[in-house]
Coordinates of C-alpha atoms and ligand atoms in Angstrom, one line a residue:
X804 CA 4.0 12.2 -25.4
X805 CA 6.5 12.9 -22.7
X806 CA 4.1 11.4 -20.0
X807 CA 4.2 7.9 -19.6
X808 CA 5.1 5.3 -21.7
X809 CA 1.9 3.0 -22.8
X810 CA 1.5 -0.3 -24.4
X811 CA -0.3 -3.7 -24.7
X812 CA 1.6 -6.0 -23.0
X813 CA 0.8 -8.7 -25.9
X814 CA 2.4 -11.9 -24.3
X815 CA 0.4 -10.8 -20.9
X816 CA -2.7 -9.6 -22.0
X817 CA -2.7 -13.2 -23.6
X818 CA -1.9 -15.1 -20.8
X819 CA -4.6 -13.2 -18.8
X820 CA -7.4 -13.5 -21.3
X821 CA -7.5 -16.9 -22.5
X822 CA -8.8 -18.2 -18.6
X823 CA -12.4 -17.2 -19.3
X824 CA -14.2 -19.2 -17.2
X825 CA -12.4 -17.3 -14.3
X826 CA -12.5 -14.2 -15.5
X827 CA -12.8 -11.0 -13.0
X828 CA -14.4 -8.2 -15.2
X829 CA -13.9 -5.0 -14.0
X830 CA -17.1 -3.5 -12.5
X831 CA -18.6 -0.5 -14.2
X832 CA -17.3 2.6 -13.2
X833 CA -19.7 5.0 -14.9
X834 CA -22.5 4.4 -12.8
X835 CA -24.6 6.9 -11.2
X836 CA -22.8 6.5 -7.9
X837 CA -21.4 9.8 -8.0
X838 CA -23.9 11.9 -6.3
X839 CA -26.6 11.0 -4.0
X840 CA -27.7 8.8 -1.1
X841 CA -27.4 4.4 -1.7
X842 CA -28.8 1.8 0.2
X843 CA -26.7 0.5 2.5
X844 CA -29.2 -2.7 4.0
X845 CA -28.1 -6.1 3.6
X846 CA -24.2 -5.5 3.4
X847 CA -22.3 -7.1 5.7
X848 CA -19.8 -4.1 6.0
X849 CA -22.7 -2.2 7.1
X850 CA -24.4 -4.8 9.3
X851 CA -20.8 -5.9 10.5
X852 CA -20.3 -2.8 13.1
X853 CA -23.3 -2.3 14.4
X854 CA -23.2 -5.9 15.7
X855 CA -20.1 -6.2 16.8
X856 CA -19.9 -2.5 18.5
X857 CA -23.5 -2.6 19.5
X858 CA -23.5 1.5 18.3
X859 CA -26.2 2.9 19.6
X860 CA -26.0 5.6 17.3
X861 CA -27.5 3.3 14.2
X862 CA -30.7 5.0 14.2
X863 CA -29.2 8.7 14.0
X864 CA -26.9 7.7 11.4
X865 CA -27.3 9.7 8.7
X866 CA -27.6 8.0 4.7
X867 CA -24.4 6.6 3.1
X868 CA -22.7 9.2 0.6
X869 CA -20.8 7.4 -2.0
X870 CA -17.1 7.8 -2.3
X871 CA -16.2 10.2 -5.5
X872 CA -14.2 8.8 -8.0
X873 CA -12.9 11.1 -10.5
X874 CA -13.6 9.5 -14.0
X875 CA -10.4 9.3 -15.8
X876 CA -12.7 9.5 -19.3
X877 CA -10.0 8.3 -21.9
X878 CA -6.1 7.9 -21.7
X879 CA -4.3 11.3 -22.6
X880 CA -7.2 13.0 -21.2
X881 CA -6.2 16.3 -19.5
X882 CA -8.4 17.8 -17.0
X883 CA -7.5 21.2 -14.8
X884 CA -8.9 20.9 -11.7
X885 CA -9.0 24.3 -9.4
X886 CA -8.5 22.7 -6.3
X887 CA -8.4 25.8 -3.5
X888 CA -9.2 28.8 -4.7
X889 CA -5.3 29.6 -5.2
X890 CA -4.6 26.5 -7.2
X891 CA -5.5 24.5 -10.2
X892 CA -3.6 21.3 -10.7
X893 CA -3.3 19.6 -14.1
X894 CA -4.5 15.9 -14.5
X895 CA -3.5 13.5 -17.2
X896 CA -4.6 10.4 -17.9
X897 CA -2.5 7.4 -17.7
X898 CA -4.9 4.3 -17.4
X899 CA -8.4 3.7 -16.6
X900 CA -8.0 0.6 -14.9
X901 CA -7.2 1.8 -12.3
X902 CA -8.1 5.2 -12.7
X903 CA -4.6 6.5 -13.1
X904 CA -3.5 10.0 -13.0
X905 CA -0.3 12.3 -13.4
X906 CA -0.7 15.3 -11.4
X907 CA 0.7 18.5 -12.0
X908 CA 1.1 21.6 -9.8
X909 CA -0.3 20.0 -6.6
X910 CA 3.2 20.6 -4.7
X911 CA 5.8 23.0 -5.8
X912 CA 9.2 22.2 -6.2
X913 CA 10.0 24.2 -3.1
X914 CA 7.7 22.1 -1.6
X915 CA 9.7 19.4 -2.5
X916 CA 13.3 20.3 -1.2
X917 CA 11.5 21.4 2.2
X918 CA 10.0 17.7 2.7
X919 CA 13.4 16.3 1.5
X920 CA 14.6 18.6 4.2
X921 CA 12.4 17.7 7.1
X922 CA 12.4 13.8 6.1
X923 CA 16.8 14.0 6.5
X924 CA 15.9 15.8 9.6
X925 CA 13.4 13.3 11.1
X926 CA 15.7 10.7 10.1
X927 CA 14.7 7.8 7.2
X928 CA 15.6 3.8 7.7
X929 CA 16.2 0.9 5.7
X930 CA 13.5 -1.2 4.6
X931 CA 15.2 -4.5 4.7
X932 CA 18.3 -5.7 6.0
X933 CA 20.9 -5.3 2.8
X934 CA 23.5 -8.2 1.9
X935 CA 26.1 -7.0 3.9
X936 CA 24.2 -6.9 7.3
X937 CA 22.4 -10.0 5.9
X938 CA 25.9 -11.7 5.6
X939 CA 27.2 -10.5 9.0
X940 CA 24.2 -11.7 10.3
X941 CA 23.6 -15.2 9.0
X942 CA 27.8 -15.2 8.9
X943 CA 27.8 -16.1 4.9
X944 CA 30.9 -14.1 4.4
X945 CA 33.0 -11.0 5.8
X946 CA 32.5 -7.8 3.5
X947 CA 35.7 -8.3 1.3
X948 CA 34.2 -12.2 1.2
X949 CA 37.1 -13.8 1.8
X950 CA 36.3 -16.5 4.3
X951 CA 33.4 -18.5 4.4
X952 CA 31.6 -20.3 6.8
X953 CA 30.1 -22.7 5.1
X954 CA 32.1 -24.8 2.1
X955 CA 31.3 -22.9 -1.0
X956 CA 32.4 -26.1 -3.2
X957 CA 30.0 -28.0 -1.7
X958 CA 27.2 -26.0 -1.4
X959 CA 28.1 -24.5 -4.7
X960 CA 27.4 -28.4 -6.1
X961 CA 24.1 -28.9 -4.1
X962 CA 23.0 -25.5 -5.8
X963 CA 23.8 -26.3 -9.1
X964 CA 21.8 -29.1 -8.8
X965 CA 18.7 -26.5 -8.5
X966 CA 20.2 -24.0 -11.2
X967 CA 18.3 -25.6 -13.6
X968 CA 19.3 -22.8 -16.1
X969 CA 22.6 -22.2 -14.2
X970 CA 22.7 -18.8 -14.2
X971 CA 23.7 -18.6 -10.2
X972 CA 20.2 -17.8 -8.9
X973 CA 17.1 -19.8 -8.1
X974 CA 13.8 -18.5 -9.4
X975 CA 10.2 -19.9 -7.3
X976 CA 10.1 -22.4 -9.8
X977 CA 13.6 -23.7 -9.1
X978 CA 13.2 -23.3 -5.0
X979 CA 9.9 -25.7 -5.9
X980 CA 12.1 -28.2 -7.6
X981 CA 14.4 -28.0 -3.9
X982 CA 11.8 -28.1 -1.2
X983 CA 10.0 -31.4 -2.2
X984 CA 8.4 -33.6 0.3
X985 CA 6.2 -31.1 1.5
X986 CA 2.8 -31.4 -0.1
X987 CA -0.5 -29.1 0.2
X988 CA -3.9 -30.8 -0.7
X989 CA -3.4 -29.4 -3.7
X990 CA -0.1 -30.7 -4.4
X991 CA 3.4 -29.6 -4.3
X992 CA 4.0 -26.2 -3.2
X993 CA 2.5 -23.9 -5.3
X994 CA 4.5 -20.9 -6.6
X995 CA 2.3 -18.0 -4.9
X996 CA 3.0 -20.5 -1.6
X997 CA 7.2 -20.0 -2.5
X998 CA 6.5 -16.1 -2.7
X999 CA 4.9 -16.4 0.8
X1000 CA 7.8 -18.5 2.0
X1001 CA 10.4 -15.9 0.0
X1002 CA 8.4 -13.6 2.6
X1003 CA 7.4 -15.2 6.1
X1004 CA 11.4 -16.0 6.4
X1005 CA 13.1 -13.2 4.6
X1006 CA 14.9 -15.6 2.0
X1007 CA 15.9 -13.2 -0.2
X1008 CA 17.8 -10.9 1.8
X1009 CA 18.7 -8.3 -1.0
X1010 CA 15.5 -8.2 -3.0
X1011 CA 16.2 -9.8 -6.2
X1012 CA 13.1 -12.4 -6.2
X1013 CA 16.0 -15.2 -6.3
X1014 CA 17.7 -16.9 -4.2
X1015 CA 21.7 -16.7 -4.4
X1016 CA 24.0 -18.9 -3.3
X1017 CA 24.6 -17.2 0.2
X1018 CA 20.9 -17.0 0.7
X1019 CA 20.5 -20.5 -0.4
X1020 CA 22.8 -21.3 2.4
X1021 CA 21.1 -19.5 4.5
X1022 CA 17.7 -21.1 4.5
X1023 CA 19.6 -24.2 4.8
X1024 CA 21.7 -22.6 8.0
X1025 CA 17.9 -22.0 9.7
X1026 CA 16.7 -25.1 10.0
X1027 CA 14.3 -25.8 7.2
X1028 CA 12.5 -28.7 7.9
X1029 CA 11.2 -27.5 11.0
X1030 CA 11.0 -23.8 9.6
X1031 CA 8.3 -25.4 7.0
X1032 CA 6.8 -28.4 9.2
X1033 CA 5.7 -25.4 11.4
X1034 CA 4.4 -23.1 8.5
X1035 CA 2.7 -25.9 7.3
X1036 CA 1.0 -26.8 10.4
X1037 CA 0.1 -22.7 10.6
X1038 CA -0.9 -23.1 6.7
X1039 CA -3.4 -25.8 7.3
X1040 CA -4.8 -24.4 10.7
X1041 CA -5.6 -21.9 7.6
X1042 CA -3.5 -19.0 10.0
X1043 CA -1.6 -18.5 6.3
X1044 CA -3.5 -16.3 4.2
X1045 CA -2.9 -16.8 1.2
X1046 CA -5.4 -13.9 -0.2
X1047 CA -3.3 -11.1 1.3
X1048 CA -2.6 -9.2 -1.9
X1049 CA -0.8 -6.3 0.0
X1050 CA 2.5 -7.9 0.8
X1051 CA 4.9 -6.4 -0.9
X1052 CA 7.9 -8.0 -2.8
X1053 CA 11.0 -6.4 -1.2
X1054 CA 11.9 -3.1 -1.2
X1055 CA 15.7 -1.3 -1.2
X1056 CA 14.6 2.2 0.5
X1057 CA 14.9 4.3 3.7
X1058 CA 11.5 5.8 5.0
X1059 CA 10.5 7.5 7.3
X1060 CA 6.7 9.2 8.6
X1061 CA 5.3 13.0 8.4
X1062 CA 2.6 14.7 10.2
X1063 CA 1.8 16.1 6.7
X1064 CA -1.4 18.2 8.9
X1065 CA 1.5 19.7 11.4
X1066 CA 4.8 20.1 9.6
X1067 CA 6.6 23.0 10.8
X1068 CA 6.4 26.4 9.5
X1069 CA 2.8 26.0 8.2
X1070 CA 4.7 24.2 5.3
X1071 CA 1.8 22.3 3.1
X1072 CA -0.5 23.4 5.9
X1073 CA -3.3 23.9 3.4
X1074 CA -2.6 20.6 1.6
X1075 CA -5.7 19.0 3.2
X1076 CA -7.7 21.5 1.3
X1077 CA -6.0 21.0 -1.9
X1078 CA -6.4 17.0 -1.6
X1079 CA -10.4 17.4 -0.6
X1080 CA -10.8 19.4 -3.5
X1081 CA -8.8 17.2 -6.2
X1082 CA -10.1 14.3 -4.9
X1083 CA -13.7 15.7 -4.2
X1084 CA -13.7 13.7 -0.7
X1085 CA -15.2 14.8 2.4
X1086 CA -12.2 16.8 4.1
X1087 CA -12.7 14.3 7.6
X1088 CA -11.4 11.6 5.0
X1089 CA -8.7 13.4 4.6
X1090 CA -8.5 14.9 8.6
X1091 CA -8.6 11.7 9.0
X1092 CA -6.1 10.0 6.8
X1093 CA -2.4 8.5 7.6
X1094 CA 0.6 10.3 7.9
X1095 CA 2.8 10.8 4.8
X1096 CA 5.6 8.2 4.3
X1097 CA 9.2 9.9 3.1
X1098 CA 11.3 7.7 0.8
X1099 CA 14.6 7.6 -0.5
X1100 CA 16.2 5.1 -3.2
X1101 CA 19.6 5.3 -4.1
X1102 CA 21.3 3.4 -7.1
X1103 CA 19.7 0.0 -7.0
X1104 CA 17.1 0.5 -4.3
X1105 CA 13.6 -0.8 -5.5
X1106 CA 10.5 -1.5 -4.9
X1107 CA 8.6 -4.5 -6.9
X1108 CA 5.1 -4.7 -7.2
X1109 CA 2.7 -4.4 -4.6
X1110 CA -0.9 -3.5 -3.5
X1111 CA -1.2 -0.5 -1.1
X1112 CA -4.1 -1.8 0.0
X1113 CA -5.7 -5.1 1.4
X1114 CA -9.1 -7.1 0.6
X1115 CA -11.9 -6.7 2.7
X1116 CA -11.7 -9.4 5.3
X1117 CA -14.2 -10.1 8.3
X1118 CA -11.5 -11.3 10.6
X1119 CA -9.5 -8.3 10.0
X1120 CA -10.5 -4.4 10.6
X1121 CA -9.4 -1.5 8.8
X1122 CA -6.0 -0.6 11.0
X1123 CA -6.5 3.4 10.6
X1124 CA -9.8 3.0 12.6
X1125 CA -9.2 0.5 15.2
X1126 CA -5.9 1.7 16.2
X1127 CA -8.7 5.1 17.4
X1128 CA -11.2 2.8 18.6
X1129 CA -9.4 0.4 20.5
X1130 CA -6.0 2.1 21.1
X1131 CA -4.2 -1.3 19.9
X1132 CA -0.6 -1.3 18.4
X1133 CA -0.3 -0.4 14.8
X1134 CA 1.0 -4.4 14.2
X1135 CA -2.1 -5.8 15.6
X1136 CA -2.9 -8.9 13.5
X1137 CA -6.5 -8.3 13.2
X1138 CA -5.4 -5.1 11.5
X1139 CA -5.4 -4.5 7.5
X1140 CA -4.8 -1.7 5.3
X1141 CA -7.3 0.4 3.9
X1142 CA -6.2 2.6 1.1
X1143 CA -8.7 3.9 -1.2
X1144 CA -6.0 6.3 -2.7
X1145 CA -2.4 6.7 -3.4
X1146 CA -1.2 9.9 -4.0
X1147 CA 2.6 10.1 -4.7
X1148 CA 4.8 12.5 -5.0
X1149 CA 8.0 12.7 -6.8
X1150 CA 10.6 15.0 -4.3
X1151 CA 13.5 14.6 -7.3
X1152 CA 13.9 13.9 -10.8
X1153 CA 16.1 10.8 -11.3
X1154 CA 19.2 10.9 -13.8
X1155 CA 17.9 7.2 -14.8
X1156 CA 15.7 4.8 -13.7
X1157 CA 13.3 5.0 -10.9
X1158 CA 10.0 4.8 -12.8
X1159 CA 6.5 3.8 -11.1
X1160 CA 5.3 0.1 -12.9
X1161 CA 1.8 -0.5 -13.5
X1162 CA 2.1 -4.3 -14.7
X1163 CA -1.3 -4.9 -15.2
X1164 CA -2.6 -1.0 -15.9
X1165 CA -5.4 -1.2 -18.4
X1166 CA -6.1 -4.9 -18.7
X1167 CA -9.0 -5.9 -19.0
X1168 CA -9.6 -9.2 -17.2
X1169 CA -7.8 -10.4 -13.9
X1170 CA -7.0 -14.5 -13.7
X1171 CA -5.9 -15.2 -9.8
X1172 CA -4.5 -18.3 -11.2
X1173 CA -3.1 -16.4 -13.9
X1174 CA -1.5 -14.0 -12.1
X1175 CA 0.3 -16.4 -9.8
X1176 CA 1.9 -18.0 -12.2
X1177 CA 3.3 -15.1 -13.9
X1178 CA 4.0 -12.9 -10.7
X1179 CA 7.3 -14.0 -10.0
X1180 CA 8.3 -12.4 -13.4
X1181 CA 5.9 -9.2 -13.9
X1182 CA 6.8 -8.4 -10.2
X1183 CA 10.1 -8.0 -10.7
X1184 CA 10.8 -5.2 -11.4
X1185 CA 14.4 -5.0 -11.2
X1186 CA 14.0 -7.0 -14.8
X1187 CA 10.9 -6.6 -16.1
X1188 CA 10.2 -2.6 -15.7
X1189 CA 9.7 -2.2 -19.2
X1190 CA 7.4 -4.8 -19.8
X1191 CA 4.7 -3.2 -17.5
X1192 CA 1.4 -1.5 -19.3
X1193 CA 2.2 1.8 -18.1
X1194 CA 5.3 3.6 -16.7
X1195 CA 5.7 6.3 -15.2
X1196 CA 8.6 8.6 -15.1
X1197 CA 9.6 10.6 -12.4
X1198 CA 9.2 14.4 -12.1
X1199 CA 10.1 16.3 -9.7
X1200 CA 6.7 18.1 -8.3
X1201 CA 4.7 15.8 -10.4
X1202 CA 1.9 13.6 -8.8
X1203 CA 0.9 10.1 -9.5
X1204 CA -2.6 9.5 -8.2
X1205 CA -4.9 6.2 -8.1
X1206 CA -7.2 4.2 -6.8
X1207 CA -6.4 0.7 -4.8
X1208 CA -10.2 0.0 -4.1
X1209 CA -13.2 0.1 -6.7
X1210 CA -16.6 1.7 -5.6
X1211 CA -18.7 -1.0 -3.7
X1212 CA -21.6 -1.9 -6.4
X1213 CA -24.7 -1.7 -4.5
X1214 CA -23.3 0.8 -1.8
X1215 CA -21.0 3.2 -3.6
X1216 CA -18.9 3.3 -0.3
X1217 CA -15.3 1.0 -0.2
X1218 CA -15.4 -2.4 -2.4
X1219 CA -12.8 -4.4 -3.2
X1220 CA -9.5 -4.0 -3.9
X1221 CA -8.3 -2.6 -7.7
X1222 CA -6.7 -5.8 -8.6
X1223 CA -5.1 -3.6 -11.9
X1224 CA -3.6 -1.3 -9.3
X1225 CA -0.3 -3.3 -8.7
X1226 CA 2.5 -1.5 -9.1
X1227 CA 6.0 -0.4 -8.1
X1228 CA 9.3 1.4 -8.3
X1229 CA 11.7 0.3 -10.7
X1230 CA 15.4 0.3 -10.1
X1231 CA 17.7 3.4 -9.9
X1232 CA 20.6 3.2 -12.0
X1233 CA 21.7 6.9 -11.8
X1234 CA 21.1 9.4 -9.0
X1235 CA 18.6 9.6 -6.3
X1236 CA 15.1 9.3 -6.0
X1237 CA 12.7 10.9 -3.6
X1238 CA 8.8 10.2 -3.1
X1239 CA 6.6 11.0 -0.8
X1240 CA 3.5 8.4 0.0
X1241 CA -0.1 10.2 0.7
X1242 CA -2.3 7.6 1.5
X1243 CA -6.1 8.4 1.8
X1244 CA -7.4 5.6 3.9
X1245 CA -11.1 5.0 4.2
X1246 CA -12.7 2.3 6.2
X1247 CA -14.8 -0.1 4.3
X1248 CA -17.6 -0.7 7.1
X1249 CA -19.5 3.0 6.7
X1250 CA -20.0 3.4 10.4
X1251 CA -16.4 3.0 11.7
X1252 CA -14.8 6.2 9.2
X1253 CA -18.3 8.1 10.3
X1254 CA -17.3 7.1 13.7
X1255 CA -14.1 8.3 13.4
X1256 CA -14.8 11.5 11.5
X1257 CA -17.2 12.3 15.0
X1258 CA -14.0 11.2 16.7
X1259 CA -11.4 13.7 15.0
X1260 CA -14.1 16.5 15.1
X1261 CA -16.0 16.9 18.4
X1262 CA -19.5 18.2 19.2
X1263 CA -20.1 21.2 20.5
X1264 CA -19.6 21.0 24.7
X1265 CA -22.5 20.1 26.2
X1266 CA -23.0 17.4 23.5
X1267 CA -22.1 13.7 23.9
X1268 CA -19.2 13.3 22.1
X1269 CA -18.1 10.4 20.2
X1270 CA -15.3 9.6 22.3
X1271 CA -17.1 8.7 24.8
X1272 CA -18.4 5.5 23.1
X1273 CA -15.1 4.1 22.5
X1274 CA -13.9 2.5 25.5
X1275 CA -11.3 3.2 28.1
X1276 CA -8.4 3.2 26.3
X1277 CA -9.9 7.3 25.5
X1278 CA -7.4 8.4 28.7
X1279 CA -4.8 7.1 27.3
X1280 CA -5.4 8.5 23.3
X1281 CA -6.5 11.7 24.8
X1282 CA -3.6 12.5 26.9
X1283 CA -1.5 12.4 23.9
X1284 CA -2.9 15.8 23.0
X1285 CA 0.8 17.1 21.3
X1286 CA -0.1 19.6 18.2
X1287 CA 2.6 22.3 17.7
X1288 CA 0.0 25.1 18.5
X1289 CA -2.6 23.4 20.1
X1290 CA -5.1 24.0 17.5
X1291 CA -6.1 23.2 13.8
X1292 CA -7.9 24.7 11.5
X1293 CA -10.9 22.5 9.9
X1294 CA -10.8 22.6 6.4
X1295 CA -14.1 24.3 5.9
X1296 CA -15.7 25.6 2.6
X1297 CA -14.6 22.4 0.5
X1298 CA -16.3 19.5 -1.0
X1299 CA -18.9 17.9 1.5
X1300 CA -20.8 20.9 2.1
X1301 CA -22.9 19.1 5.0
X1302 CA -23.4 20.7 8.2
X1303 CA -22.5 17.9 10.3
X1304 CA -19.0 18.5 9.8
X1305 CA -17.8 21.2 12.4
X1306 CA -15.6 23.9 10.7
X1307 CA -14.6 25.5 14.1
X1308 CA -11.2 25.2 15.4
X1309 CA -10.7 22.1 17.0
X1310 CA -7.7 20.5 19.2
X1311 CA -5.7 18.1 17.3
X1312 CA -2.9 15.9 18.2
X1313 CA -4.5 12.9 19.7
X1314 CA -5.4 12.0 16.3
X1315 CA -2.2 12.8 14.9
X1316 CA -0.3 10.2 17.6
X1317 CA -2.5 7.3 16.8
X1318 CA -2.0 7.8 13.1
X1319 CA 1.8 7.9 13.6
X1320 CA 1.0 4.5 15.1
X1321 CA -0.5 3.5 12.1
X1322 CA 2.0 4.1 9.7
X1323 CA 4.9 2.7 11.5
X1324 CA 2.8 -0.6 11.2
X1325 CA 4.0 -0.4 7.4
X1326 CA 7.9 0.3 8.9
X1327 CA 8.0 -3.0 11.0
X1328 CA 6.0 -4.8 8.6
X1329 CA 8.7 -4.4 5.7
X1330 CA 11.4 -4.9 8.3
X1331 CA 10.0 -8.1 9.3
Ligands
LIG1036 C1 5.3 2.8 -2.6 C2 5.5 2.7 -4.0 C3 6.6 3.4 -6.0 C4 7.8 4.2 -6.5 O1 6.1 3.5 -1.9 O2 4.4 2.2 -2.0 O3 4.8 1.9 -4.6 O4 7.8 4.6 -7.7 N1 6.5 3.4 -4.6 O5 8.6 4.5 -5.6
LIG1037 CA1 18.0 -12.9 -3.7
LIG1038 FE1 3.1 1.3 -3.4

């Protein structure tokens, strides 16, 4: 099977299984939530908005529909899907947890080239600083490394000290073994608390998950003591949270975002369409959803495994909402990510390398404790690629397509995050590899995406409109009215079917500007 390449991961399916007290069983997946109205009383993403927005609107509001989610039936399984009238797309299965999917014929390869195209033409940037700007920066070394400024014999001899298997890098559990003195409740710092450190101070400038010599130094060079006394103080206010799954491991890549609903020359203008009707989604989902993120990796650019997503969180709203609502910056802190789907494409084939890791694809239990302990090593996917349950290789036109989120239980709307959903790009050793990103964001309290489907599709005049519920930052979203044309054709005729949703032609643009927002949150937050 040319598709993917599959197996037990023995060693980590043992590891993961033998906590069963702890156990996280995946929730059941065939349940009738497909179709149909659920109860939405006495869940606190339901109560949540109405008390903190007061919507007055709670009455009106109509029952909750339960998010589709396409059953991937059996691994292999092949399923056409005619998703316009003009198109039927090809699925395969690839895992069931998550529901995991190779697409075929969603995008053509013409389609490619012209968003390879418009991304070099928008402009992409670098994730993360590389060694040499890391070097210049922290002054390690001039590029042909031939002065230092710091004395490599004897901070070569303090880190050998730490390279407990001297092999010139430190590992989390050898940067434990160098930062002692500072103690948790718990204990000594735990390993997931090291990846948070690797993280919150950028320790591992090029993206290895070790720490080299230079970047040994330079934790040192920063002032450690008081660079931990103060994230310890911030850890035991409890401003540290350590339940954020999202944050990725380093990444070598340029990026930049697309208006995928207002790219020029109508290019993928009906790609709305074909999304609502592969994904069976109400099209405002998808109206609705972020821009598309444009990413390049040359020969040892990376990404190691991630979520897309983030766990619900009552401090926290989703960010693709409140940036509408509330007009605040794409960064805000009491923003999170909220990414039912991924759908990526593969722009290029890749001469070698550069395949999509699913570490933990089609395991059947999740250990938290577990899974910290091993991270470090199934994350890595600069060394560990081919260890991962499922691989993907790219194609160029292909698809890859899951979920981040399962289906709440009792609701059927957004529940918690896919914990079997990590994943990641693995190195490219030959050529050059382009994706594109299309994240299909819902937001996990019902009435905030119903809110902002009212939002992106006005009443009828002589109606109050949603907008005018949302506060006085409206002038300022308004006026950034900016479409190409001025107008935007609703997706109409596709998978909802429910009258509420408008299908005339509507302004866009003011949508389309906070949503840029939104996704250059994810720029700043990897170039942190
Ligand atoms: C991402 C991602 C994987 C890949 O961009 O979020 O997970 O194969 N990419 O590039
Ligand atoms: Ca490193
Ligand atoms: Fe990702």
């Amino acid at each position: 099977m040319g598709f993917a390449l599959l197996k037990a991961s023995t060693t980590l399916l043992l590891m993961i299984t033998f906590v069963v007290g702890l156990a996280f069983s995946q929730e059941d997946q065939s349940s009738n939530l497909d179709e149909g109205t659920i109860d939405r009383t006495n869940d606190v993403r339901h109560s949540q908005f109405t008390e903190s927005i007061n919507d007055a609107t709670e009455e009106t509001q109509e029952p909750l529909q339960a998010l589709y989610m396409i059953d991937p039936v059996a691994i292999g399984y092949v399923q056409n899907v005619k998703v316009t009238p003009y198109r039927t797309v090809e699925m395969t299965t690839v895992a069931k947890n998550p529901p995991l999917f190779e697409v075929r014929n969603l995008i053509s390869r013409e389609e490619c080239d012209s968003l390879i195209a418009y991304g070099e033409s928008v402009g992409l940037t670098r994730s993360k600083v590389v060694t040499a700007e890391f070097d210049e920066k922290y002054g390690v070394y001039t590029k042909d490394g031939s002065t230092t400024s710091y004395n490599q014999t004897e901070w070569g001899a303090t880190f050998a000290k730490y390279d407990e298997d001297a092999n010139g890098l430190l590992d989390y559990k050898e940067v434990q073994a160098c930062l002692p003195g500072y103690t948790t409740d718990e204990g000594e710092l735990s390993i997931a608390e090291i990846q948070r450190l690797f993280l919150d101070f950028d320790l591992d400038a090029d993206s290895d998950l070790h720490l080299g010599l230079n970047e040994f130094w330079a934790m040192h060079s920063r002032d450690v003591e008081a660079m931990m006394k103060n994230w310890f103080s911030l850890r035991t206010a409890g401003q540290i949270d350590m339940s954020v799954a999202s944050k990725g491991r380093g990444r070598i890549s340029d990026q930049t975002w697309v208006d995928w609903r207002n790219l020029p020359g109508g290019l993928l203008n009906d790609l709305g369409d074909r999304l609502s009707g592969l994904t069976k989604l109400d099209p405002n989902i998808l109206q609705t959803s972020e821009h598309m993120q444009v990413a390049r990796y040359f020969p040892g650019g990376h990404y190691h495994a991630h979520y897309d997503t983030e766990e619900f969180d009552t401090d926290k709203e989703c960010i693709h909402t409140k940036t509408v609502f509330e007009g605040v910056h794409h960064t805000h802190p009491k923003g999170r990510l909220c990414r039912y789907i991924t759908i990526m494409y593969y722009l290029s084939d890749v001469e070698e390398g550069g395949e999509t890791a699913f570490p933990l694809a089609n395991n059947e239990t999740f250990d938290q404790q577990v899974y910290d302990d091993i991270s470090g090593k199934i994350c890595d996917l600069s060394n560990h690629c081919y260890e991962a349950n499922a691989v993907v290789k790219p194609e160029k036109g292909m698809a890859v397509m899951w979920y981040n989120h399962k289906r709440h239980p009792q609701t059927g709307w957004l529940g918690p995050v896919d914990k079997y959903s990590l994943h990641g790009g693995c190195d490219v050793r030959k050529g050059v590899k382009w994706i594109a990103n299309n994240w299909i964001t819902v937001d996990d309290v019902y009435a905030r995406q119903q809110k902002l489907h009212e939002w992106s599709s006005p009443k009828p005049s002589g109606e109050e409109g949603a907008i005018s519920t949302i506060g006085e930052e409206d002038d300022r979203v308004v006026s950034g009215l900016s479409s190409v044309d001025g107008t935007n054709e609703r997706a109409s005729g596709a998978a909802s079917g429910s009258e509420r949703y408008s299908t005339e032609t509507v302004e866009s643009g003011k949508l389309s500007d906070q949503l840029i927002d939104h996704a250059d949150r994810e720029q700043s937050k990897t170039e942190l």
